[in-house]
Amino acid sequence: MRDKILNAAIVALTISSLTVTALIVRRELFQAPAETINPRIQAVRDWPLLTRGGISLGTDGAPVTVVVFSDFQCPFCKQFSTTLRALRNKYPAQVRLVFRHFPLATIHPFAYEAAIVSECANSRGRFEQMERTLFANQDSIGMAPWSWFGSQVGLSDSIWLQSCIDNPRWRGNIENDRRMAESVPVEWTPTVIINGKRLPGTPSWRIVDSVIAATLDKIPRDRSALTVRSTQNRLTRGMSN
């Protein structure tokens, strides 16, 4: 009788584990990345804290800040990366992007190290190129050596790159991003926050553009004009020559 109960418990736990895994795989492979995952835009408390740190791209003092928690092996993050590029092209001076890491290591085994590689690229001023390369070659992450990814963005010194990957400094950055994610809390990737408003699911270009346009409409014209005159991109995680 005891053996039957034990066997039944093992079966129940196995079914439960398979169910959770199936739900994750379903979202990764089949579920449409629409706003219907969570139809409401939610306010994030103390959101300015999320803008301190991370990899910052855009104009210092821009009136709109977009914070993105991302994972380089996440297919939805890959899709949203094209929206981010379109966003920066349309609002070069009005929008600053803060990229923060949230690698889901349980289902994306190489996402954490990919995040480290992007940090190394950022230290040489090549984050945008590496971000684009990692997403464009997402199927090769974990298959191709990191030196190959480095060569695609002009970081051909494989010895330097490996030494950089081994530097514990970058793990500290990623762990800090994790703590920030837990404070939100982040429940999926990508998680997109625009001036304290967390957008639902994987937001479409239409949603992102409408939120930014509405935010800019509320900003005094004199501040907007001052921001437009400042166009130099800077990175908060210092670049070394």
Coordinates of N, CA and C in Angstrom, one line a residue:
M1 N 0.8 -1.2 0.0 CA 0.0 0.0 0.0 C 0.9 1.3 0.0
R2 N 1.9 1.2 0.8 CA 2.8 2.4 0.9 C 3.5 2.6 -0.4
D3 N 3.9 1.5 -1.1 CA 4.6 1.7 -2.4 C 3.6 2.3 -3.4
K4 N 2.3 1.9 -3.4 CA 1.4 2.4 -4.3 C 1.2 3.9 -4.1
I5 N 1.1 4.4 -2.8 CA 1.0 5.8 -2.5 C 2.2 6.6 -3.1
L6 N 3.4 6.0 -2.8 CA 4.7 6.6 -3.2 C 4.7 6.7 -4.8
N7 N 4.3 5.6 -5.4 CA 4.3 5.7 -6.9 C 3.3 6.7 -7.4
A8 N 2.2 6.8 -6.8 CA 1.2 7.8 -7.2 C 1.7 9.2 -7.0
A9 N 2.4 9.4 -5.9 CA 3.0 10.7 -5.7 C 4.0 11.1 -6.7
I10 N 4.8 10.1 -7.1 CA 5.9 10.4 -8.1 C 5.2 10.7 -9.5
V11 N 4.2 10.0 -9.8 CA 3.5 10.2 -11.1 C 2.9 11.6 -11.1
A12 N 2.3 12.0 -9.9 CA 1.6 13.3 -9.8 C 2.7 14.4 -10.0
L13 N 3.8 14.3 -9.3 CA 4.9 15.3 -9.5 C 5.4 15.4 -10.9
T14 N 5.5 14.2 -11.5 CA 6.0 14.2 -12.9 C 5.1 14.9 -13.9
I15 N 3.8 14.6 -13.7 CA 2.7 15.3 -14.5 C 2.8 16.8 -14.3
S16 N 2.9 17.2 -13.0 CA 3.0 18.6 -12.7 C 4.1 19.3 -13.3
S17 N 5.3 18.7 -13.3 CA 6.5 19.2 -13.9 C 6.4 19.3 -15.4
L18 N 5.8 18.3 -16.0 CA 5.6 18.3 -17.5 C 4.6 19.4 -17.9
T19 N 3.6 19.7 -17.0 CA 2.6 20.7 -17.3 C 3.3 22.1 -17.3
V20 N 4.1 22.4 -16.3 CA 4.8 23.7 -16.2 C 5.7 23.8 -17.4
T21 N 6.5 22.8 -17.7 CA 7.4 22.9 -18.9 C 6.6 23.1 -20.2
A22 N 5.5 22.4 -20.3 CA 4.7 22.6 -21.5 C 4.2 24.0 -21.7
L23 N 3.8 24.6 -20.6 CA 3.3 26.0 -20.6 C 4.4 27.0 -21.1
I24 N 5.6 26.7 -20.6 CA 6.7 27.6 -21.0 C 7.0 27.4 -22.4
V25 N 7.1 26.2 -22.9 CA 7.4 25.9 -24.3 C 6.3 26.4 -25.2
R26 N 5.1 26.3 -24.7 CA 4.0 26.9 -25.5 C 4.1 28.4 -25.8
R27 N 4.5 29.1 -24.7 CA 4.7 30.5 -24.9 C 5.9 30.8 -25.8
E28 N 6.9 30.0 -25.6 CA 8.1 30.2 -26.4 C 7.9 29.9 -27.9
L29 N 7.1 28.9 -28.2 CA 7.1 28.5 -29.6 C 5.8 28.7 -30.3
F30 N 4.6 28.8 -29.6 CA 3.4 28.8 -30.3 C 2.5 30.1 -30.0
Q31 N 2.6 30.6 -28.8 CA 1.7 31.7 -28.4 C 2.0 32.9 -29.1
A32 N 1.0 33.6 -29.7 CA 1.3 34.8 -30.4 C 1.7 35.9 -29.4
P33 N 2.8 36.6 -29.7 CA 3.3 37.7 -28.7 C 2.4 38.9 -28.8
A34 N 1.2 38.8 -28.4 CA 0.2 39.9 -28.5 C 0.1 40.6 -27.2
E35 N -0.6 41.7 -27.2 CA -0.8 42.4 -25.9 C -1.8 41.8 -25.0
T36 N -2.5 40.7 -25.5 CA -3.5 40.1 -24.8 C -3.0 39.2 -23.6
I37 N -1.7 39.0 -23.5 CA -1.2 38.3 -22.4 C -1.5 39.0 -21.1
N38 N -1.5 40.3 -21.1 CA -1.9 41.1 -20.0 C -2.4 42.4 -20.6
P39 N -3.7 42.6 -20.7 CA -4.3 43.7 -21.5 C -4.1 45.0 -20.8
R40 N -3.6 45.1 -19.6 CA -3.5 46.4 -18.9 C -2.1 47.0 -18.9
I41 N -2.0 48.3 -19.0 CA -0.7 49.0 -18.8 C -0.7 49.2 -17.3
Q42 N 0.4 48.8 -16.6 CA 0.5 48.9 -15.2 C 1.6 49.9 -14.8
A43 N 1.3 50.7 -13.7 CA 2.3 51.6 -13.1 C 3.3 50.8 -12.3
V44 N 4.6 51.3 -12.4 CA 5.7 50.7 -11.7 C 6.2 51.7 -10.7
R45 N 6.2 51.3 -9.4 CA 6.6 52.2 -8.4 C 8.1 52.3 -8.4
D46 N 8.6 53.5 -8.0 CA 10.0 53.8 -8.0 C 10.7 53.5 -9.3
W47 N 10.1 53.7 -10.4 CA 10.7 53.3 -11.6 C 12.0 54.0 -12.0
P48 N 12.2 55.2 -11.5 CA 13.5 55.9 -11.8 C 14.7 55.0 -11.4
L49 N 14.5 54.2 -10.3 CA 15.6 53.3 -9.9 C 16.1 52.4 -11.0
L50 N 15.1 52.0 -11.9 CA 15.4 51.1 -12.9 C 16.3 51.7 -14.0
T51 N 16.4 53.0 -14.0 CA 17.1 53.7 -15.1 C 18.6 54.0 -14.6
R52 N 18.9 53.6 -13.4 CA 20.2 53.8 -12.8 C 21.0 52.5 -13.0
G53 N 21.9 52.5 -13.9 CA 22.6 51.3 -14.3 C 22.1 50.7 -15.6
G54 N 22.3 49.5 -15.9 CA 21.9 49.0 -17.2 C 22.8 49.5 -18.3
I55 N 22.6 49.1 -19.5 CA 23.3 49.7 -20.6 C 22.4 50.7 -21.3
S56 N 22.9 52.0 -21.2 CA 22.1 53.1 -21.7 C 22.5 53.5 -23.1
L57 N 21.5 53.7 -23.9 CA 21.7 54.1 -25.3 C 20.7 55.3 -25.6
G58 N 21.3 56.3 -26.1 CA 20.4 57.5 -26.4 C 20.9 58.8 -25.7
T59 N 20.1 59.7 -25.7 CA 20.4 61.1 -25.3 C 20.3 61.2 -23.8
D60 N 21.3 61.7 -23.1 CA 21.2 62.0 -21.7 C 20.1 63.1 -21.5
G61 N 19.2 62.8 -20.5 CA 18.2 63.8 -20.2 C 17.0 63.7 -21.2
A62 N 16.9 62.7 -22.0 CA 15.8 62.5 -22.9 C 14.5 62.5 -22.1
P63 N 13.4 63.0 -22.6 CA 12.2 63.1 -21.8 C 11.5 61.7 -21.6
V64 N 11.8 60.8 -22.5 CA 11.2 59.4 -22.4 C 12.4 58.4 -22.2
T65 N 12.2 57.5 -21.2 CA 13.1 56.4 -21.0 C 12.4 55.1 -21.1
V66 N 12.9 54.2 -22.0 CA 12.4 52.9 -22.2 C 13.3 51.9 -21.5
V67 N 12.8 51.2 -20.5 CA 13.6 50.2 -19.8 C 13.1 48.8 -20.4
V68 N 14.1 48.0 -20.8 CA 13.7 46.7 -21.4 C 14.5 45.6 -20.6
F69 N 13.9 44.6 -20.0 CA 14.5 43.5 -19.5 C 14.4 42.4 -20.5
S70 N 15.6 41.9 -20.9 CA 15.7 41.0 -22.1 C 16.5 39.8 -21.9
D71 N 16.4 38.8 -22.8 CA 17.1 37.5 -22.7 C 17.5 37.2 -24.2
F72 N 18.8 37.0 -24.5 CA 19.2 36.8 -25.8 C 18.8 35.5 -26.5
Q73 N 18.3 34.6 -25.7 CA 17.8 33.4 -26.3 C 16.2 33.4 -26.4
C74 N 15.6 34.4 -26.0 CA 14.2 34.5 -26.0 C 13.7 35.0 -27.4
P75 N 12.8 34.2 -28.0 CA 12.3 34.5 -29.4 C 11.5 35.8 -29.4
F76 N 10.8 36.1 -28.3 CA 10.0 37.3 -28.2 C 10.9 38.5 -28.1
C77 N 12.0 38.4 -27.4 CA 13.0 39.5 -27.3 C 13.6 39.8 -28.6
K78 N 13.9 38.7 -29.4 CA 14.4 38.9 -30.8 C 13.4 39.7 -31.6
Q79 N 12.2 39.4 -31.5 CA 11.1 40.1 -32.3 C 11.1 41.5 -31.9
F80 N 11.1 41.8 -30.5 CA 11.0 43.1 -30.0 C 12.2 44.0 -30.3
S81 N 13.3 43.4 -30.6 CA 14.6 44.1 -30.9 C 14.4 44.9 -32.2
T82 N 13.6 44.5 -33.1 CA 13.3 45.2 -34.3 C 12.5 46.5 -34.0
T83 N 11.6 46.3 -33.0 CA 10.8 47.5 -32.6 C 11.6 48.5 -31.9
L84 N 12.6 48.1 -31.2 CA 13.5 49.0 -30.5 C 14.4 49.8 -31.5
R85 N 14.8 49.1 -32.6 CA 15.6 49.8 -33.6 C 14.7 50.9 -34.3
A86 N 13.5 50.5 -34.6 CA 12.6 51.5 -35.3 C 12.3 52.6 -34.3
L87 N 12.2 52.3 -33.0 CA 11.9 53.4 -32.0 C 13.1 54.4 -32.0
R88 N 14.3 53.9 -32.0 CA 15.4 54.8 -31.9 C 15.6 55.6 -33.2
N89 N 15.2 55.0 -34.3 CA 15.3 55.8 -35.5 C 14.3 56.9 -35.6
K90 N 13.1 56.6 -35.0 CA 12.0 57.6 -35.1 C 12.2 58.7 -34.0
Y91 N 12.8 58.4 -32.9 CA 12.9 59.3 -31.8 C 14.4 59.4 -31.3
P92 N 15.3 59.8 -32.2 CA 16.7 59.7 -31.8 C 17.1 60.6 -30.6
A93 N 16.4 61.7 -30.4 CA 16.8 62.6 -29.3 C 15.8 62.6 -28.2
Q94 N 14.6 62.1 -28.4 CA 13.6 62.2 -27.4 C 13.5 60.9 -26.5
V95 N 14.1 59.8 -26.9 CA 14.0 58.6 -26.2 C 15.4 58.0 -25.8
R96 N 15.5 57.6 -24.6 CA 16.7 56.9 -24.1 C 16.3 55.5 -23.8
L97 N 17.1 54.5 -24.2 CA 16.9 53.1 -24.0 C 17.8 52.6 -22.9
V98 N 17.3 51.9 -21.9 CA 18.1 51.3 -20.9 C 17.8 49.8 -21.0
F99 N 18.9 49.1 -21.4 CA 18.8 47.6 -21.6 C 19.3 46.9 -20.4
R100 N 18.4 46.0 -19.8 CA 18.8 45.3 -18.6 C 18.6 43.8 -18.9
H101 N 19.5 43.0 -18.3 CA 19.6 41.6 -18.5 C 18.6 40.8 -17.6
F102 N 17.9 39.8 -18.1 CA 17.1 38.9 -17.3 C 17.1 37.5 -18.0
P103 N 18.3 36.9 -18.0 CA 18.5 35.6 -18.7 C 17.7 34.5 -17.9
L104 N 16.9 33.8 -18.7 CA 16.1 32.7 -18.1 C 16.9 31.4 -18.3
A105 N 17.8 31.2 -17.3 CA 18.8 30.1 -17.5 C 18.1 28.7 -17.5
T106 N 17.0 28.5 -16.8 CA 16.3 27.2 -16.8 C 15.9 26.7 -18.1
I107 N 15.5 27.6 -19.0 CA 15.1 27.2 -20.3 C 16.0 27.7 -21.5
H108 N 16.9 28.6 -21.1 CA 17.8 29.2 -22.1 C 19.2 29.1 -21.5
P109 N 19.9 27.9 -21.7 CA 21.1 27.6 -21.0 C 22.3 28.5 -21.3
F110 N 22.2 29.2 -22.5 CA 23.4 30.0 -22.9 C 23.1 31.5 -22.8
A111 N 21.9 31.8 -22.3 CA 21.5 33.2 -22.2 C 22.4 34.0 -21.3
Y112 N 22.8 33.4 -20.2 CA 23.6 34.2 -19.2 C 24.9 34.5 -19.8
E113 N 25.6 33.6 -20.4 CA 26.9 33.8 -21.0 C 26.8 34.8 -22.2
A114 N 25.7 34.7 -22.9 CA 25.5 35.7 -24.0 C 25.4 37.1 -23.4
A115 N 24.7 37.2 -22.3 CA 24.6 38.5 -21.6 C 26.0 39.1 -21.3
I116 N 26.9 38.2 -20.8 CA 28.3 38.6 -20.5 C 29.0 39.0 -21.7
V117 N 28.8 38.3 -22.8 CA 29.5 38.7 -24.1 C 29.0 40.1 -24.5
S118 N 27.7 40.3 -24.3 CA 27.2 41.7 -24.7 C 27.8 42.8 -23.8
E119 N 28.1 42.4 -22.5 CA 28.7 43.4 -21.6 C 30.2 43.7 -22.1
C120 N 30.8 42.6 -22.5 CA 32.2 42.8 -23.1 C 32.2 43.7 -24.3
A121 N 31.2 43.4 -25.2 CA 31.1 44.3 -26.4 C 30.8 45.7 -26.0
N122 N 30.0 45.9 -25.0 CA 29.6 47.3 -24.5 C 30.9 48.0 -24.0
S123 N 31.8 47.2 -23.3 CA 33.0 47.9 -22.8 C 33.9 48.4 -23.9
R124 N 33.7 47.9 -25.2 CA 34.4 48.4 -26.3 C 33.5 49.3 -27.2
G125 N 32.4 49.7 -26.7 CA 31.5 50.5 -27.5 C 30.8 49.8 -28.7
R126 N 30.6 48.5 -28.5 CA 30.0 47.6 -29.6 C 28.7 46.9 -29.1
F127 N 28.0 47.5 -28.1 CA 26.9 46.7 -27.6 C 25.8 46.6 -28.7
E128 N 25.5 47.7 -29.4 CA 24.4 47.6 -30.3 C 24.7 46.6 -31.5
Q129 N 25.9 46.6 -31.9 CA 26.3 45.6 -32.9 C 26.2 44.2 -32.4
M130 N 26.6 44.0 -31.1 CA 26.6 42.6 -30.6 C 25.1 42.2 -30.3
E131 N 24.3 43.1 -29.8 CA 22.9 42.8 -29.6 C 22.2 42.4 -30.9
R132 N 22.5 43.1 -32.0 CA 21.9 42.8 -33.2 C 22.4 41.4 -33.8
T133 N 23.7 41.2 -33.5 CA 24.3 39.9 -34.0 C 23.8 38.7 -33.2
L134 N 23.7 38.9 -31.9 CA 23.2 37.8 -31.1 C 21.7 37.4 -31.5
F135 N 20.9 38.4 -31.7 CA 19.5 38.1 -32.0 C 19.4 37.6 -33.5
A136 N 20.2 38.1 -34.4 CA 20.2 37.7 -35.8 C 20.6 36.2 -35.9
N137 N 21.5 35.8 -35.0 CA 22.0 34.5 -35.0 C 21.7 33.7 -33.8
Q138 N 20.4 33.9 -33.3 CA 20.0 33.3 -32.1 C 20.1 31.8 -32.1
D139 N 19.9 31.1 -33.2 CA 20.0 29.7 -33.3 C 21.4 29.2 -33.1
S140 N 22.4 30.0 -33.3 CA 23.8 29.7 -33.2 C 24.3 29.9 -31.8
I141 N 23.6 30.5 -30.9 CA 24.0 30.7 -29.5 C 24.2 29.4 -28.8
G142 N 25.4 29.1 -28.3 CA 25.6 27.9 -27.7 C 26.2 26.9 -28.7
M143 N 26.1 27.2 -29.9 CA 26.7 26.3 -31.0 C 28.0 26.9 -31.5
A144 N 28.0 28.1 -32.0 CA 29.2 28.8 -32.5 C 30.0 29.3 -31.3
P145 N 31.3 29.4 -31.4 CA 32.1 29.9 -30.3 C 31.9 31.4 -30.2
W146 N 32.1 31.9 -29.0 CA 31.9 33.4 -28.7 C 32.8 34.2 -29.6
S147 N 34.0 33.6 -29.9 CA 35.0 34.3 -30.7 C 34.4 34.6 -32.1
W148 N 33.5 33.8 -32.6 CA 32.8 34.0 -33.9 C 31.9 35.2 -33.8
F149 N 31.1 35.3 -32.7 CA 30.3 36.4 -32.5 C 31.1 37.7 -32.4
G150 N 32.2 37.6 -31.7 CA 33.1 38.8 -31.5 C 33.6 39.2 -32.9
S151 N 34.0 38.3 -33.7 CA 34.6 38.7 -35.0 C 33.5 39.4 -35.9
Q152 N 32.3 39.1 -35.6 CA 31.2 39.7 -36.4 C 31.0 41.2 -36.1
V153 N 31.5 41.6 -34.9 CA 31.3 43.0 -34.5 C 32.6 43.8 -34.3
G154 N 33.7 43.2 -34.9 CA 35.0 43.9 -34.9 C 35.8 43.6 -33.6
L155 N 35.4 42.6 -32.9 CA 36.2 42.2 -31.7 C 36.9 40.9 -32.0
S156 N 38.0 41.0 -32.8 CA 38.6 39.8 -33.4 C 39.7 39.2 -32.4
D157 N 40.0 39.9 -31.4 CA 41.0 39.4 -30.4 C 40.3 38.3 -29.5
S158 N 40.4 37.1 -29.9 CA 39.7 36.0 -29.1 C 40.3 35.8 -27.7
I159 N 41.6 36.1 -27.5 CA 42.2 36.0 -26.2 C 41.6 37.0 -25.3
W160 N 41.5 38.3 -25.8 CA 41.0 39.3 -25.0 C 39.5 39.0 -24.6
L161 N 38.8 38.6 -25.6 CA 37.3 38.3 -25.4 C 37.1 37.2 -24.3
Q162 N 37.9 36.2 -24.4 CA 37.8 35.1 -23.4 C 38.1 35.6 -22.0
S163 N 39.2 36.4 -21.9 CA 39.6 37.0 -20.7 C 38.5 37.9 -20.1
C164 N 37.8 38.7 -21.0 CA 36.7 39.5 -20.6 C 35.5 38.7 -20.1
I165 N 35.2 37.6 -20.8 CA 34.1 36.8 -20.4 C 34.4 36.2 -19.0
D166 N 35.6 35.9 -18.7 CA 36.0 35.4 -17.3 C 36.0 36.4 -16.2
N167 N 35.9 37.7 -16.6 CA 35.9 38.8 -15.6 C 34.7 38.8 -14.8
P168 N 34.8 38.6 -13.4 CA 33.6 38.6 -12.6 C 32.8 39.9 -12.6
R169 N 33.4 40.9 -13.0 CA 32.7 42.2 -13.0 C 31.3 42.2 -13.8
W170 N 31.3 41.5 -14.9 CA 30.1 41.5 -15.7 C 29.0 40.7 -15.0
R171 N 29.4 39.6 -14.3 CA 28.4 38.8 -13.6 C 27.7 39.7 -12.5
G172 N 28.5 40.6 -11.9 CA 27.9 41.5 -11.0 C 26.9 42.4 -11.6
N173 N 27.2 42.9 -12.8 CA 26.2 43.7 -13.5 C 24.9 43.0 -13.8
I174 N 25.0 41.7 -14.2 CA 23.9 40.9 -14.5 C 23.1 40.6 -13.3
E175 N 23.8 40.3 -12.2 CA 23.1 40.0 -10.9 C 22.3 41.3 -10.4
N176 N 22.9 42.4 -10.7 CA 22.3 43.7 -10.3 C 21.0 43.9 -11.1
D177 N 21.0 43.5 -12.4 CA 19.8 43.6 -13.2 C 18.8 42.6 -12.7
R178 N 19.2 41.4 -12.3 CA 18.3 40.5 -11.7 C 17.5 41.0 -10.5
R179 N 18.3 41.7 -9.6 CA 17.7 42.3 -8.4 C 16.7 43.3 -8.8
M180 N 17.0 44.1 -9.8 CA 16.1 45.1 -10.3 C 14.8 44.5 -10.8
A181 N 15.0 43.4 -11.6 CA 13.9 42.7 -12.1 C 13.0 42.1 -11.0
E182 N 13.6 41.6 -10.0 CA 12.8 41.1 -8.9 C 12.0 42.2 -8.2
S183 N 12.5 43.4 -8.2 CA 11.8 44.5 -7.5 C 10.6 44.9 -8.2
V184 N 10.5 44.6 -9.5 CA 9.3 45.1 -10.3 C 8.0 44.5 -10.0
P185 N 7.8 43.1 -10.0 CA 8.7 42.1 -10.5 C 8.5 41.8 -12.0
V186 N 9.6 41.3 -12.6 CA 9.5 40.9 -14.0 C 9.0 39.5 -14.0
E187 N 8.0 39.3 -14.9 CA 7.4 37.9 -15.0 C 7.6 37.3 -16.3
W188 N 8.1 38.0 -17.3 CA 8.4 37.5 -18.6 C 9.4 38.3 -19.4
T189 N 9.9 37.8 -20.5 CA 10.8 38.6 -21.3 C 10.2 38.7 -22.7
P190 N 10.3 39.9 -23.4 CA 10.8 41.1 -22.8 C 9.8 41.8 -21.9
T191 N 10.2 42.4 -20.8 CA 9.4 43.3 -20.1 C 9.8 44.7 -20.4
V192 N 8.8 45.5 -20.8 CA 9.0 46.9 -21.3 C 8.4 47.9 -20.4
I193 N 9.1 48.9 -19.9 CA 8.6 49.9 -19.1 C 9.0 51.3 -19.7
I194 N 8.0 52.1 -19.9 CA 8.2 53.4 -20.5 C 7.7 54.5 -19.5
N195 N 8.7 55.2 -19.0 CA 8.4 56.3 -18.0 C 7.5 55.8 -16.9
G196 N 7.8 54.6 -16.4 CA 7.1 54.0 -15.3 C 5.8 53.3 -15.6
K197 N 5.5 53.1 -16.9 CA 4.4 52.3 -17.3 C 4.8 51.0 -17.9
R198 N 4.4 49.9 -17.3 CA 4.8 48.6 -17.8 C 3.8 48.2 -18.8
L199 N 4.3 47.9 -20.0 CA 3.4 47.5 -21.1 C 3.1 46.0 -21.1
P200 N 1.9 45.6 -21.6 CA 1.5 44.2 -21.5 C 2.2 43.3 -22.5
G201 N 2.5 42.1 -22.1 CA 3.1 41.1 -23.0 C 4.3 41.6 -23.8
T202 N 4.4 41.2 -25.0 CA 5.4 41.7 -25.9 C 4.7 42.8 -26.8
P203 N 4.9 44.0 -26.4 CA 4.1 45.1 -27.0 C 4.5 45.3 -28.5
S204 N 3.5 45.5 -29.3 CA 3.7 45.8 -30.7 C 4.2 47.2 -30.9
W205 N 4.7 47.5 -32.1 CA 5.1 48.8 -32.4 C 4.0 49.9 -32.2
R206 N 2.8 49.5 -32.6 CA 1.7 50.4 -32.4 C 1.5 50.9 -31.0
I207 N 1.6 49.9 -30.1 CA 1.4 50.2 -28.6 C 2.6 51.1 -28.1
V208 N 3.8 50.7 -28.5 CA 5.0 51.4 -28.0 C 4.9 52.9 -28.5
D209 N 4.7 53.0 -29.8 CA 4.7 54.3 -30.4 C 3.6 55.2 -29.8
S210 N 2.4 54.6 -29.6 CA 1.3 55.4 -29.0 C 1.6 55.9 -27.6
V211 N 2.2 55.1 -26.8 CA 2.6 55.4 -25.4 C 3.6 56.5 -25.4
I212 N 4.6 56.4 -26.3 CA 5.7 57.4 -26.4 C 5.1 58.7 -26.9
A213 N 4.3 58.7 -27.9 CA 3.7 59.9 -28.4 C 2.8 60.6 -27.4
A214 N 2.1 59.8 -26.6 CA 1.2 60.4 -25.6 C 2.1 61.0 -24.5
T215 N 3.2 60.4 -24.2 CA 4.1 60.9 -23.1 C 4.7 62.2 -23.6
L216 N 5.2 62.3 -24.8 CA 5.8 63.5 -25.4 C 4.8 64.6 -25.4
D217 N 3.6 64.3 -25.7 CA 2.5 65.4 -25.8 C 2.4 66.1 -24.4
K218 N 2.7 65.4 -23.3 CA 2.5 66.0 -22.0 C 3.7 66.8 -21.5
I219 N 4.8 66.8 -22.3 CA 6.0 67.4 -21.9 C 6.1 68.8 -22.5
P220 N 6.4 69.8 -21.6 CA 6.5 71.2 -22.1 C 7.5 71.3 -23.3
R221 N 7.1 72.2 -24.3 CA 7.8 72.3 -25.5 C 9.2 72.7 -25.3
D222 N 9.5 73.6 -24.3 CA 10.8 74.1 -24.1 C 11.8 73.0 -23.7
R223 N 11.3 72.1 -22.9 CA 12.2 71.0 -22.4 C 12.4 70.1 -23.6
S224 N 11.4 69.8 -24.4 CA 11.6 68.9 -25.6 C 12.6 69.5 -26.6
A225 N 12.5 70.8 -26.8 CA 13.5 71.5 -27.7 C 14.9 71.4 -27.2
L226 N 15.1 71.5 -25.9 CA 16.4 71.5 -25.3 C 17.0 70.1 -25.4
T227 N 16.1 69.0 -25.3 CA 16.5 67.7 -25.5 C 17.0 67.4 -26.9
V228 N 16.2 67.9 -27.8 CA 16.6 67.7 -29.2 C 17.9 68.2 -29.6
R229 N 18.4 69.3 -28.9 CA 19.7 69.8 -29.3 C 20.8 69.0 -28.7
S230 N 20.5 68.0 -27.8 CA 21.6 67.2 -27.3 C 21.4 65.8 -27.9
T231 N 22.4 65.4 -28.8 CA 22.2 64.2 -29.6 C 23.3 63.2 -29.4
Q232 N 24.2 63.4 -28.5 CA 25.3 62.5 -28.3 C 24.9 61.3 -27.5
N233 N 25.1 60.1 -28.0 CA 24.8 58.8 -27.3 C 25.9 58.6 -26.3
R234 N 25.5 58.1 -25.1 CA 26.4 57.8 -24.0 C 26.0 56.4 -23.4
L235 N 27.0 55.7 -22.8 CA 26.8 54.5 -22.2 C 27.1 54.6 -20.7
T236 N 26.2 54.1 -19.8 CA 26.4 54.3 -18.4 C 27.4 53.3 -17.9
R237 N 27.6 52.2 -18.6 CA 28.7 51.3 -18.2 C 29.9 51.6 -19.0
G238 N 30.9 52.2 -18.4 CA 32.0 52.9 -19.1 C 32.6 52.1 -20.2
M239 N 33.0 52.8 -21.2 CA 33.7 52.2 -22.4 C 35.2 52.4 -22.1
S240 N 36.0 51.3 -22.4 CA 37.4 51.4 -22.3 C 38.0 51.4 -23.7
N241 N 39.1 52.1 -24.0 CA 39.7 52.2 -25.3 C 40.6 51.0 -25.5

